[in-house]
PDB file of N, CA and C in Angstrom:
ATOM      1  N   MET A   1      72.285 109.525 126.581  1.00 62.00           N
ATOM      2  CA  MET A   1      72.645 108.314 125.702  1.00 62.00           C
ATOM      3  C   MET A   1      74.074 107.936 125.818  1.00 62.00           C
ATOM      4  N   THR A   2      74.262 106.624 125.845  1.00 72.00           N
ATOM      5  CA  THR A   2      75.601 106.109 126.071  1.00 72.00           C
ATOM      6  C   THR A   2      76.385 106.060 124.798  1.00 72.00           C
ATOM      7  N   GLN A   3      77.790 106.338 124.881  1.00 73.00           N
ATOM      8  CA  GLN A   3      78.560 106.276 123.590  1.00 73.00           C
ATOM      9  C   GLN A   3      78.800 104.720 123.273  1.00 73.00           C
ATOM     10  N   PRO A   4      78.631 104.402 122.004  1.00 75.00           N
ATOM     11  CA  PRO A   4      79.047 103.016 121.658  1.00 75.00           C
ATOM     12  C   PRO A   4      80.535 102.723 121.955  1.00 75.00           C
ATOM     13  N   THR A   5      80.928 101.568 122.253  1.00 84.00           N
ATOM     14  CA  THR A   5      82.288 101.250 122.564  1.00 84.00           C
ATOM     15  C   THR A   5      82.839 100.686 121.307  1.00 84.00           C
ATOM     16  N   ILE A   6      84.129 101.011 121.099  1.00 85.00           N
ATOM     17  CA  ILE A   6      84.879 100.361 119.859  1.00 85.00           C
ATOM     18  C   ILE A   6      85.289  99.016 120.202  1.00 85.00           C
ATOM     19  N   CYS A   7      85.060  98.051 119.338  1.00 90.00           N
ATOM     20  CA  CYS A   7      85.627  96.662 119.537  1.00 90.00           C
ATOM     21  C   CYS A   7      87.149  96.674 119.746  1.00 90.00           C
ATOM     22  N   PRO A   8      87.546  96.078 120.705  1.00 90.00           N
ATOM     23  CA  PRO A   8      89.120  96.013 120.812  1.00 90.00           C
ATOM     24  C   PRO A   8      89.966  95.454 119.687  1.00 90.00           C
ATOM     25  N   LYS A   9      89.262  94.427 119.036  1.00 92.00           N
ATOM     26  CA  LYS A   9      89.973  93.884 117.913  1.00 92.00           C
ATOM     27  C   LYS A   9      90.044  94.721 116.716  1.00 92.00           C
ATOM     28  N   PHE A  10      88.863  95.521 116.540  1.00 90.00           N
ATOM     29  CA  PHE A  10      88.891  96.523 115.356  1.00 90.00           C
ATOM     30  C   PHE A  10      90.004  97.593 115.726  1.00 90.00           C
ATOM     31  N   GLU A  11      89.971  98.012 116.943  1.00 91.00           N
ATOM     32  CA  GLU A  11      90.921  99.033 117.352  1.00 91.00           C
ATOM     33  C   GLU A  11      92.418  98.574 117.205  1.00 91.00           C
ATOM     34  N   LYS A  12      92.728  97.384 117.467  1.00 91.00           N
ATOM     35  CA  LYS A  12      94.073  96.740 117.309  1.00 91.00           C
ATOM     36  C   LYS A  12      94.336  96.718 115.758  1.00 91.00           C
ATOM     37  N   ALA A  13      93.418  96.290 114.964  1.00 90.00           N
ATOM     38  CA  ALA A  13      93.608  96.218 113.607  1.00 90.00           C
ATOM     39  C   ALA A  13      93.860  97.612 112.938  1.00 90.00           C
ATOM     40  N   ILE A  14      93.148  98.653 113.324  1.00 91.00           N
ATOM     41  CA  ILE A  14      93.302 100.017 112.804  1.00 91.00           C
ATOM     42  C   ILE A  14      94.633 100.445 113.289  1.00 91.00           C
ATOM     43  N   SER A  15      95.082 100.238 114.492  1.00 92.00           N
ATOM     44  CA  SER A  15      96.249 100.557 115.129  1.00 92.00           C
ATOM     45  C   SER A  15      97.570 100.067 114.235  1.00 92.00           C
ATOM     46  N   LEU A  16      97.378  98.776 113.980  1.00 90.00           N
ATOM     47  CA  LEU A  16      98.483  98.106 113.148  1.00 90.00           C
ATOM     48  C   LEU A  16      98.520  98.736 111.681  1.00 90.00           C
ATOM     49  N   LEU A  17      97.428  98.872 111.106  1.00 90.00           N
ATOM     50  CA  LEU A  17      97.354  99.416 109.748  1.00 90.00           C
ATOM     51  C   LEU A  17      97.772 100.846 109.635  1.00 90.00           C
ATOM     52  N   SER A  18      97.429 101.549 110.652  1.00 92.00           N
ATOM     53  CA  SER A  18      97.743 102.993 110.575  1.00 92.00           C
ATOM     54  C   SER A  18      99.201 103.392 110.997  1.00 92.00           C
ATOM     55  N   GLN A  19      99.848 102.430 111.296  1.00 93.00           N
ATOM     56  CA  GLN A  19     101.281 102.699 111.732  1.00 93.00           C
ATOM     57  C   GLN A  19     101.973 103.000 110.397  1.00 93.00           C
ATOM     58  N   ARG A  20     102.737 104.068 110.384  1.00 93.00           N
ATOM     59  CA  ARG A  20     103.312 104.606 109.249  1.00 93.00           C
ATOM     60  C   ARG A  20     104.090 103.597 108.445  1.00 93.00           C
ATOM     61  N   TRP A  21     103.894 103.453 107.163  1.00 96.00           N
ATOM     62  CA  TRP A  21     104.447 102.624 106.187  1.00 96.00           C
ATOM     63  C   TRP A  21     103.941 101.006 106.196  1.00 96.00           C
ATOM     64  N   THR A  22     103.271 100.701 107.334  1.00 96.00           N
ATOM     65  CA  THR A  22     102.754  99.302 107.286  1.00 96.00           C
ATOM     66  C   THR A  22     101.890  98.764 106.249  1.00 96.00           C
ATOM     67  N   ALA A  23     100.847  99.566 105.996  1.00 96.00           N
ATOM     68  CA  ALA A  23      99.892  99.207 104.902  1.00 96.00           C
ATOM     69  C   ALA A  23     100.647  99.207 103.525  1.00 96.00           C
ATOM     70  N   LEU A  24     101.551 100.120 103.323  1.00 96.00           N
ATOM     71  CA  LEU A  24     102.364 100.070 102.120  1.00 96.00           C
ATOM     72  C   LEU A  24     103.192  98.861 101.859  1.00 96.00           C
ATOM     73  N   VAL A  25     103.805  98.457 103.022  1.00 98.00           N
ATOM     74  CA  VAL A  25     104.679  97.180 102.939  1.00 98.00           C
ATOM     75  C   VAL A  25     103.745  96.119 102.559  1.00 98.00           C
ATOM     76  N   VAL A  26     102.627  95.897 103.262  1.00 97.00           N
ATOM     77  CA  VAL A  26     101.805  94.880 102.985  1.00 97.00           C
ATOM     78  C   VAL A  26     101.197  94.951 101.465  1.00 97.00           C
ATOM     79  N   TYR A  27     100.896  96.067 101.163  1.00 97.00           N
ATOM     80  CA  TYR A  27     100.350  96.305  99.755  1.00 97.00           C
ATOM     81  C   TYR A  27     101.465  95.975  98.716  1.00 97.00           C
ATOM     82  N   GLN A  28     102.670  96.281  98.934  1.00 97.00           N
ATOM     83  CA  GLN A  28     103.749  95.899  98.040  1.00 97.00           C
ATOM     84  C   GLN A  28     104.029  94.379  97.930  1.00 97.00           C
ATOM     85  N   LEU A  29     103.868  93.734  99.048  1.00 98.00           N
ATOM     86  CA  LEU A  29     104.024  92.245  99.159  1.00 98.00           C
ATOM     87  C   LEU A  29     102.854  91.472  98.513  1.00 98.00           C
ATOM     88  N   LEU A  30     101.726  92.164  98.315  1.00 97.00           N
ATOM     89  CA  LEU A  30     100.656  91.541  97.543  1.00 97.00           C
ATOM     90  C   LEU A  30     101.102  91.176  96.101  1.00 97.00           C
ATOM     91  N   HIS A  31     102.213  91.791  95.621  1.00 96.00           N
ATOM     92  CA  HIS A  31     102.814  91.391  94.319  1.00 96.00           C
ATOM     93  C   HIS A  31     103.497  90.066  94.347  1.00 96.00           C
ATOM     94  N   GLY A  32     103.709  89.534  95.454  1.00 97.00           N
ATOM     95  CA  GLY A  32     104.557  88.291  95.527  1.00 97.00           C
ATOM     96  C   GLY A  32     105.790  88.463  96.534  1.00 97.00           C
ATOM     97  N   LYS A  33     106.515  87.388  96.462  1.00 97.00           N
ATOM     98  CA  LYS A  33     107.861  87.356  97.304  1.00 97.00           C
ATOM     99  C   LYS A  33     108.744  88.424  96.821  1.00 97.00           C
ATOM    100  N   GLN A  34     109.333  89.193  97.812  1.00 98.00           N
ATOM    101  CA  GLN A  34     110.439  90.190  97.441  1.00 98.00           C
ATOM    102  C   GLN A  34     111.540  90.123  98.365  1.00 98.00           C
ATOM    103  N   ARG A  35     112.597  90.725  97.983  1.00 97.00           N
ATOM    104  CA  ARG A  35     113.755  90.886  98.888  1.00 97.00           C
ATOM    105  C   ARG A  35     113.663  92.242  99.538  1.00 97.00           C
ATOM    106  N   PHE A  36     114.437  92.422 100.610  1.00 97.00           N
ATOM    107  CA  PHE A  36     114.366  93.646 101.411  1.00 97.00           C
ATOM    108  C   PHE A  36     114.618  94.853 100.485  1.00 97.00           C
ATOM    109  N   SER A  37     115.717  94.854  99.664  1.00 96.00           N
ATOM    110  CA  SER A  37     116.003  95.960  98.734  1.00 96.00           C
ATOM    111  C   SER A  37     114.941  96.310  97.806  1.00 96.00           C
ATOM    112  N   GLU A  38     114.110  95.329  97.344  1.00 97.00           N
ATOM    113  CA  GLU A  38     113.034  95.576  96.432  1.00 97.00           C
ATOM    114  C   GLU A  38     112.011  96.251  97.087  1.00 97.00           C
ATOM    115  N   ILE A  39     111.546  95.821  98.323  1.00 98.00           N
ATOM    116  CA  ILE A  39     110.592  96.621  99.004  1.00 98.00           C
ATOM    117  C   ILE A  39     111.016  97.984  99.317  1.00 98.00           C
ATOM    118  N   GLN A  40     112.190  98.199  99.775  1.00 97.00           N
ATOM    119  CA  GLN A  40     112.699  99.435 100.125  1.00 97.00           C
ATOM    120  C   GLN A  40     112.773 100.448  98.999  1.00 97.00           C
ATOM    121  N   SER A  41     113.217  99.962  97.920  1.00 97.00           N
ATOM    122  CA  SER A  41     113.302 100.842  96.678  1.00 97.00           C
ATOM    123  C   SER A  41     111.835 101.189  96.139  1.00 97.00           C
ATOM    124  N   SER A  42     110.921 100.249  96.180  1.00 96.00           N
ATOM    125  CA  SER A  42     109.586 100.434  95.591  1.00 96.00           C
ATOM    126  C   SER A  42     108.797 101.504  96.450  1.00 96.00           C
ATOM    127  N   ILE A  43     108.990 101.538  97.722  1.00 95.00           N
ATOM    128  CA  ILE A  43     108.219 102.505  98.479  1.00 95.00           C
ATOM    129  C   ILE A  43     108.953 103.659  99.093  1.00 95.00           C
ATOM    130  N   GLY A  44     110.231 103.633  98.980  1.00 95.00           N
ATOM    131  CA  GLY A  44     111.063 104.701  99.366  1.00 95.00           C
ATOM    132  C   GLY A  44     111.037 104.847 100.992  1.00 95.00           C
ATOM    133  N   ILE A  45     111.305 103.895 101.621  1.00 95.00           N
ATOM    134  CA  ILE A  45     111.298 103.726 103.071  1.00 95.00           C
ATOM    135  C   ILE A  45     112.844 103.500 103.492  1.00 95.00           C
ATOM    136  N   SER A  46     113.074 104.099 104.694  1.00 96.00           N
ATOM    137  CA  SER A  46     114.444 103.808 105.164  1.00 96.00           C
ATOM    138  C   SER A  46     114.740 102.396 105.611  1.00 96.00           C
ATOM    139  N   GLY A  47     115.885 101.896 105.516  1.00 96.00           N
ATOM    140  CA  GLY A  47     116.117 100.478 105.957  1.00 96.00           C
ATOM    141  C   GLY A  47     115.758 100.173 107.405  1.00 96.00           C
ATOM    142  N   LYS A  48     116.060 101.166 108.317  1.00 97.00           N
ATOM    143  CA  LYS A  48     115.757 100.923 109.685  1.00 97.00           C
ATOM    144  C   LYS A  48     114.279 100.810 110.021  1.00 97.00           C
ATOM    145  N   VAL A  49     113.499 101.756 109.316  1.00 97.00           N
ATOM    146  CA  VAL A  49     112.031 101.622 109.415  1.00 97.00           C
ATOM    147  C   VAL A  49     111.459 100.291 108.759  1.00 97.00           C
ATOM    148  N   LEU A  50     111.887 100.046 107.672  1.00 97.00           N
ATOM    149  CA  LEU A  50     111.484  98.896 106.968  1.00 97.00           C
ATOM    150  C   LEU A  50     111.739  97.659 107.862  1.00 97.00           C
ATOM    151  N   SER A  51     112.882  97.582 108.387  1.00 97.00           N
ATOM    152  CA  SER A  51     113.388  96.458 109.209  1.00 97.00           C
ATOM    153  C   SER A  51     112.470  96.313 110.428  1.00 97.00           C
ATOM    154  N   ASP A  52     112.078  97.457 111.064  1.00 97.00           N
ATOM    155  CA  ASP A  52     111.089  97.434 112.223  1.00 97.00           C
ATOM    156  C   ASP A  52     109.709  96.990 111.759  1.00 97.00           C
ATOM    157  N   ARG A  53     109.241  97.507 110.587  1.00 97.00           N
ATOM    158  CA  ARG A  53     107.955  97.068 110.138  1.00 97.00           C
ATOM    159  C   ARG A  53     107.860  95.610 109.717  1.00 97.00           C
ATOM    160  N   LEU A  54     108.882  95.137 109.090  1.00 98.00           N
ATOM    161  CA  LEU A  54     108.895  93.645 108.766  1.00 98.00           C
ATOM    162  C   LEU A  54     108.813  92.771 109.958  1.00 98.00           C
ATOM    163  N   LYS A  55     109.632  93.249 110.963  1.00 97.00           N
ATOM    164  CA  LYS A  55     109.780  92.382 112.278  1.00 97.00           C
ATOM    165  C   LYS A  55     108.264  92.423 112.906  1.00 97.00           C
ATOM    166  N   GLU A  56     107.678  93.553 112.985  1.00 96.00           N
ATOM    167  CA  GLU A  56     106.324  93.673 113.607  1.00 96.00           C
ATOM    168  C   GLU A  56     105.324  92.800 112.886  1.00 96.00           C
ATOM    169  N   LEU A  57     105.416  92.924 111.637  1.00 97.00           N
ATOM    170  CA  LEU A  57     104.503  92.161 110.702  1.00 97.00           C
ATOM    171  C   LEU A  57     104.754  90.630 110.742  1.00 97.00           C
ATOM    172  N   GLU A  58     106.021  90.293 110.942  1.00 98.00           N
ATOM    173  CA  GLU A  58     106.372  88.880 111.156  1.00 98.00           C
ATOM    174  C   GLU A  58     105.761  88.432 112.569  1.00 98.00           C
ATOM    175  N   LYS A  59     105.900  89.226 113.540  1.00 96.00           N
ATOM    176  CA  LYS A  59     105.530  88.879 114.948  1.00 96.00           C
ATOM    177  C   LYS A  59     103.921  88.690 114.851  1.00 96.00           C
ATOM    178  N   GLN A  60     103.279  89.451 113.912  1.00 96.00           N
ATOM    179  CA  GLN A  60     101.813  89.426 113.940  1.00 96.00           C
ATOM    180  C   GLN A  60     101.386  88.266 112.899  1.00 96.00           C
ATOM    181  N   ASP A  61     102.274  87.606 112.447  1.00 97.00           N
ATOM    182  CA  ASP A  61     101.975  86.430 111.463  1.00 97.00           C
ATOM    183  C   ASP A  61     101.322  87.026 110.255  1.00 97.00           C
ATOM    184  N   ILE A  62     101.627  88.134 109.683  1.00 98.00           N
ATOM    185  CA  ILE A  62     101.144  88.762 108.521  1.00 98.00           C
ATOM    186  C   ILE A  62     102.308  88.555 107.409  1.00 98.00           C
ATOM    187  N   VAL A  63     103.610  88.617 107.785  1.00 98.00           N
ATOM    188  CA  VAL A  63     104.628  88.404 106.789  1.00 98.00           C
ATOM    189  C   VAL A  63     105.588  87.215 107.255  1.00 98.00           C
ATOM    190  N   LYS A  64     105.948  86.532 106.235  1.00 98.00           N
ATOM    191  CA  LYS A  64     106.816  85.390 106.449  1.00 98.00           C
ATOM    192  C   LYS A  64     108.183  85.794 105.888  1.00 98.00           C
ATOM    193  N   ARG A  65     109.155  85.424 106.800  1.00 98.00           N
ATOM    194  CA  ARG A  65     110.691  85.625 106.251  1.00 98.00           C
ATOM    195  C   ARG A  65     111.216  84.316 105.946  1.00 98.00           C
ATOM    196  N   GLU A  66     111.795  84.230 104.849  1.00 97.00           N
ATOM    197  CA  GLU A  66     112.427  82.998 104.310  1.00 97.00           C
ATOM    198  C   GLU A  66     113.857  83.244 104.066  1.00 97.00           C
ATOM    199  N   VAL A  67     114.672  82.533 104.660  1.00 96.00           N
ATOM    200  CA  VAL A  67     116.198  82.464 104.409  1.00 96.00           C
ATOM    201  C   VAL A  67     116.573  81.445 103.503  1.00 96.00           C
ATOM    202  N   ILE A  68     117.148  81.825 102.342  1.00 94.00           N
ATOM    203  CA  ILE A  68     117.648  80.814 101.450  1.00 94.00           C
ATOM    204  C   ILE A  68     119.151  80.717 101.585  1.00 94.00           C
ATOM    205  N   PRO A  69     119.626  79.468 102.066  1.00 93.00           N
ATOM    206  CA  PRO A  69     120.957  79.300 102.365  1.00 93.00           C
ATOM    207  C   PRO A  69     121.999  79.065 101.176  1.00 93.00           C
ATOM    208  N   VAL A  70     122.242  80.211 100.523  1.00 92.00           N
ATOM    209  CA  VAL A  70     123.170  80.233  99.370  1.00 92.00           C
ATOM    210  C   VAL A  70     124.183  81.304  99.758  1.00 92.00           C
ATOM    211  N   THR A  71     125.231  81.337  98.971  1.00 90.00           N
ATOM    212  CA  THR A  71     126.244  82.470  99.255  1.00 90.00           C
ATOM    213  C   THR A  71     126.102  83.472  98.116  1.00 90.00           C
ATOM    214  N   PRO A  72     125.942  84.761  98.497  1.00 91.00           N
ATOM    215  CA  PRO A  72     125.437  85.321  99.707  1.00 91.00           C
ATOM    216  C   PRO A  72     123.953  84.786 100.034  1.00 91.00           C
ATOM    217  N   VAL A  73     123.775  84.809 101.373  1.00 92.00           N
ATOM    218  CA  VAL A  73     122.478  84.394 101.846  1.00 92.00           C
ATOM    219  C   VAL A  73     121.271  85.363 101.217  1.00 92.00           C
ATOM    220  N   ILE A  74     120.221  84.718 100.806  1.00 94.00           N
ATOM    221  CA  ILE A  74     119.095  85.482 100.262  1.00 94.00           C
ATOM    222  C   ILE A  74     118.006  85.360 101.276  1.00 94.00           C
ATOM    223  N   ILE A  75     117.392  86.625 101.469  1.00 96.00           N
ATOM    224  CA  ILE A  75     116.204  86.576 102.390  1.00 96.00           C
ATOM    225  C   ILE A  75     115.078  87.200 101.559  1.00 96.00           C
ATOM    226  N   GLU A  76     113.957  86.478 101.570  1.00 98.00           N
ATOM    227  CA  GLU A  76     112.775  86.821 100.778  1.00 98.00           C
ATOM    228  C   GLU A  76     111.490  87.080 101.948  1.00 98.00           C
ATOM    229  N   TYR A  77     110.797  87.949 101.563  1.00 98.00           N
ATOM    230  CA  TYR A  77     109.554  88.224 102.430  1.00 98.00           C
ATOM    231  C   TYR A  77     108.374  87.964 101.509  1.00 98.00           C
ATOM    232  N   SER A  78     107.424  87.387 102.188  1.00 98.00           N
ATOM    233  CA  SER A  78     106.063  87.124 101.467  1.00 98.00           C
ATOM    234  C   SER A  78     104.979  87.307 102.508  1.00 98.00           C
ATOM    235  N   LEU A  79     103.759  87.313 102.049  1.00 98.00           N
ATOM    236  CA  LEU A  79     102.527  87.400 102.884  1.00 98.00           C
ATOM    237  C   LEU A  79     102.176  86.058 103.289  1.00 98.00           C
ATOM    238  N   THR A  80     101.709  85.876 104.571  1.00 98.00           N
ATOM    239  CA  THR A  80     101.169  84.727 105.019  1.00 98.00           C
ATOM    240  C   THR A  80      99.631  84.616 104.506  1.00 98.00           C
ATOM    241  N   GLU A  81      98.952  83.649 104.905  1.00 98.00           N
ATOM    242  CA  GLU A  81      97.506  83.480 104.573  1.00 98.00           C
ATOM    243  C   GLU A  81      96.801  84.714 105.293  1.00 98.00           C
ATOM    244  N   LYS A  82      97.216  85.021 106.538  1.00 97.00           N
ATOM    245  CA  LYS A  82      96.575  86.045 107.268  1.00 97.00           C
ATOM    246  C   LYS A  82      96.987  87.421 106.353  1.00 97.00           C
ATOM    247  N   GLY A  83      98.151  87.569 105.989  1.00 97.00           N
ATOM    248  CA  GLY A  83      98.455  88.894 105.198  1.00 97.00           C
ATOM    249  C   GLY A  83      97.806  88.896 103.916  1.00 97.00           C
ATOM    250  N   LEU A  84      97.684  87.793 103.270  1.00 98.00           N
ATOM    251  CA  LEU A  84      96.894  87.793 101.891  1.00 98.00           C
ATOM    252  C   LEU A  84      95.453  88.198 102.045  1.00 98.00           C
ATOM    253  N   SER A  85      94.851  87.866 103.277  1.00 97.00           N
ATOM    254  CA  SER A  85      93.535  88.156 103.472  1.00 97.00           C
ATOM    255  C   SER A  85      93.275  89.579 103.604  1.00 97.00           C
ATOM    256  N   MET A  86      94.325  90.517 103.640  1.00 96.00           N
ATOM    257  CA  MET A  86      94.151  91.869 103.707  1.00 96.00           C
ATOM    258  C   MET A  86      93.920  92.562 102.309  1.00 96.00           C
ATOM    259  N   GLU A  87      94.069  91.765 101.331  1.00 97.00           N
ATOM    260  CA  GLU A  87      94.123  92.232  99.848  1.00 97.00           C
ATOM    261  C   GLU A  87      92.607  92.972  99.685  1.00 97.00           C
ATOM    262  N   PRO A  88      91.478  92.485  99.999  1.00 97.00           N
ATOM    263  CA  PRO A  88      90.283  93.163  99.702  1.00 97.00           C
ATOM    264  C   PRO A  88      90.221  94.564 100.487  1.00 97.00           C
ATOM    265  N   ILE A  89      90.806  94.641 101.571  1.00 94.00           N
ATOM    266  CA  ILE A  89      90.775  95.870 102.417  1.00 94.00           C
ATOM    267  C   ILE A  89      91.693  96.959 101.639  1.00 94.00           C
ATOM    268  N   LEU A  90      92.848  96.594 101.298  1.00 95.00           N
ATOM    269  CA  LEU A  90      93.768  97.535 100.734  1.00 95.00           C
ATOM    270  C   LEU A  90      93.274  97.874  99.101  1.00 95.00           C
ATOM    271  N   SER A  91      92.621  96.894  98.550  1.00 95.00           N
ATOM    272  CA  SER A  91      92.042  97.239  97.199  1.00 95.00           C
ATOM    273  C   SER A  91      90.836  98.166  97.428  1.00 95.00           C
ATOM    274  N   SER A  92      90.057  98.009  98.425  1.00 95.00           N
ATOM    275  CA  SER A  92      88.904  98.921  98.692  1.00 95.00           C
ATOM    276  C   SER A  92      89.586 100.382  98.889  1.00 95.00           C
ATOM    277  N   ILE A  93      90.653 100.493  99.790  1.00 94.00           N
ATOM    278  CA  ILE A  93      91.282 101.682  99.978  1.00 94.00           C
ATOM    279  C   ILE A  93      91.937 102.378  98.725  1.00 94.00           C
ATOM    280  N   GLU A  94      92.443 101.564  97.891  1.00 94.00           N
ATOM    281  CA  GLU A  94      92.990 101.939  96.619  1.00 94.00           C
ATOM    282  C   GLU A  94      91.776 102.535  95.582  1.00 94.00           C
ATOM    283  N   ASN A  95      90.701 101.821  95.462  1.00 96.00           N
ATOM    284  CA  ASN A  95      89.668 102.231  94.822  1.00 96.00           C
ATOM    285  C   ASN A  95      89.034 103.550  95.345  1.00 96.00           C
ATOM    286  N   TRP A  96      88.875 103.644  96.674  1.00 95.00           N
ATOM    287  CA  TRP A  96      88.436 104.988  97.208  1.00 95.00           C
ATOM    288  C   TRP A  96      89.361 106.060  96.823  1.00 95.00           C
ATOM    289  N   SER A  97      90.671 105.780  96.966  1.00 95.00           N
ATOM    290  CA  SER A  97      91.627 106.847  96.808  1.00 95.00           C
ATOM    291  C   SER A  97      91.553 107.298  95.310  1.00 95.00           C
ATOM    292  N   GLN A  98      91.434 106.390  94.333  1.00 95.00           N
ATOM    293  CA  GLN A  98      91.404 106.727  92.844  1.00 95.00           C
ATOM    294  C   GLN A  98      90.163 107.563  92.621  1.00 95.00           C
ATOM    295  N   ALA A  99      89.027 107.324  93.439  1.00 96.00           N
ATOM    296  CA  ALA A  99      87.834 108.047  93.196  1.00 96.00           C
ATOM    297  C   ALA A  99      87.819 109.470  93.945  1.00 96.00           C
ATOM    298  N   TRP A 100      88.333 109.599  95.112  1.00 96.00           N
ATOM    299  CA  TRP A 100      88.214 110.608  95.896  1.00 96.00           C
ATOM    300  C   TRP A 100      89.461 111.487  96.204  1.00 96.00           C
ATOM    301  N   ILE A 101      90.627 110.915  95.949  1.00 91.00           N
ATOM    302  CA  ILE A 101      91.956 111.849  96.303  1.00 91.00           C
ATOM    303  C   ILE A 101      92.462 112.424  95.033  1.00 91.00           C
TER     304      ILE A 101
END
C-alpha cells in the first residue's frame, strides 16, 4: 500500500503556524490594531523574536504594518484579510485546548 502524500500547501501552512510564537501573535492581533509593545507585553515574547515574526507575517501578507507619521512615530500592526481568515482555526484550537488541556 502506498503512503498518502501531504499537500504542499497544507504542509506550508502547518510550518508557518507551528513556528514558535507565530500563532500567538496572530491570535493577539485578532483583538484589533496593536503597537509593538502591546503585543510584546501581552504574550511575553522578546523584542527580537517578535520583530522577526512580524516581518515574516508581513511578508506572508498576514499582518499589515502601518506607520503613523507623528512625533514620535507610531507603528501599528493589524491583520490583513488573509490574517483575519485564520480566526476560525485559532478559535477551534482554543476550544479544543479548553476541553482537553
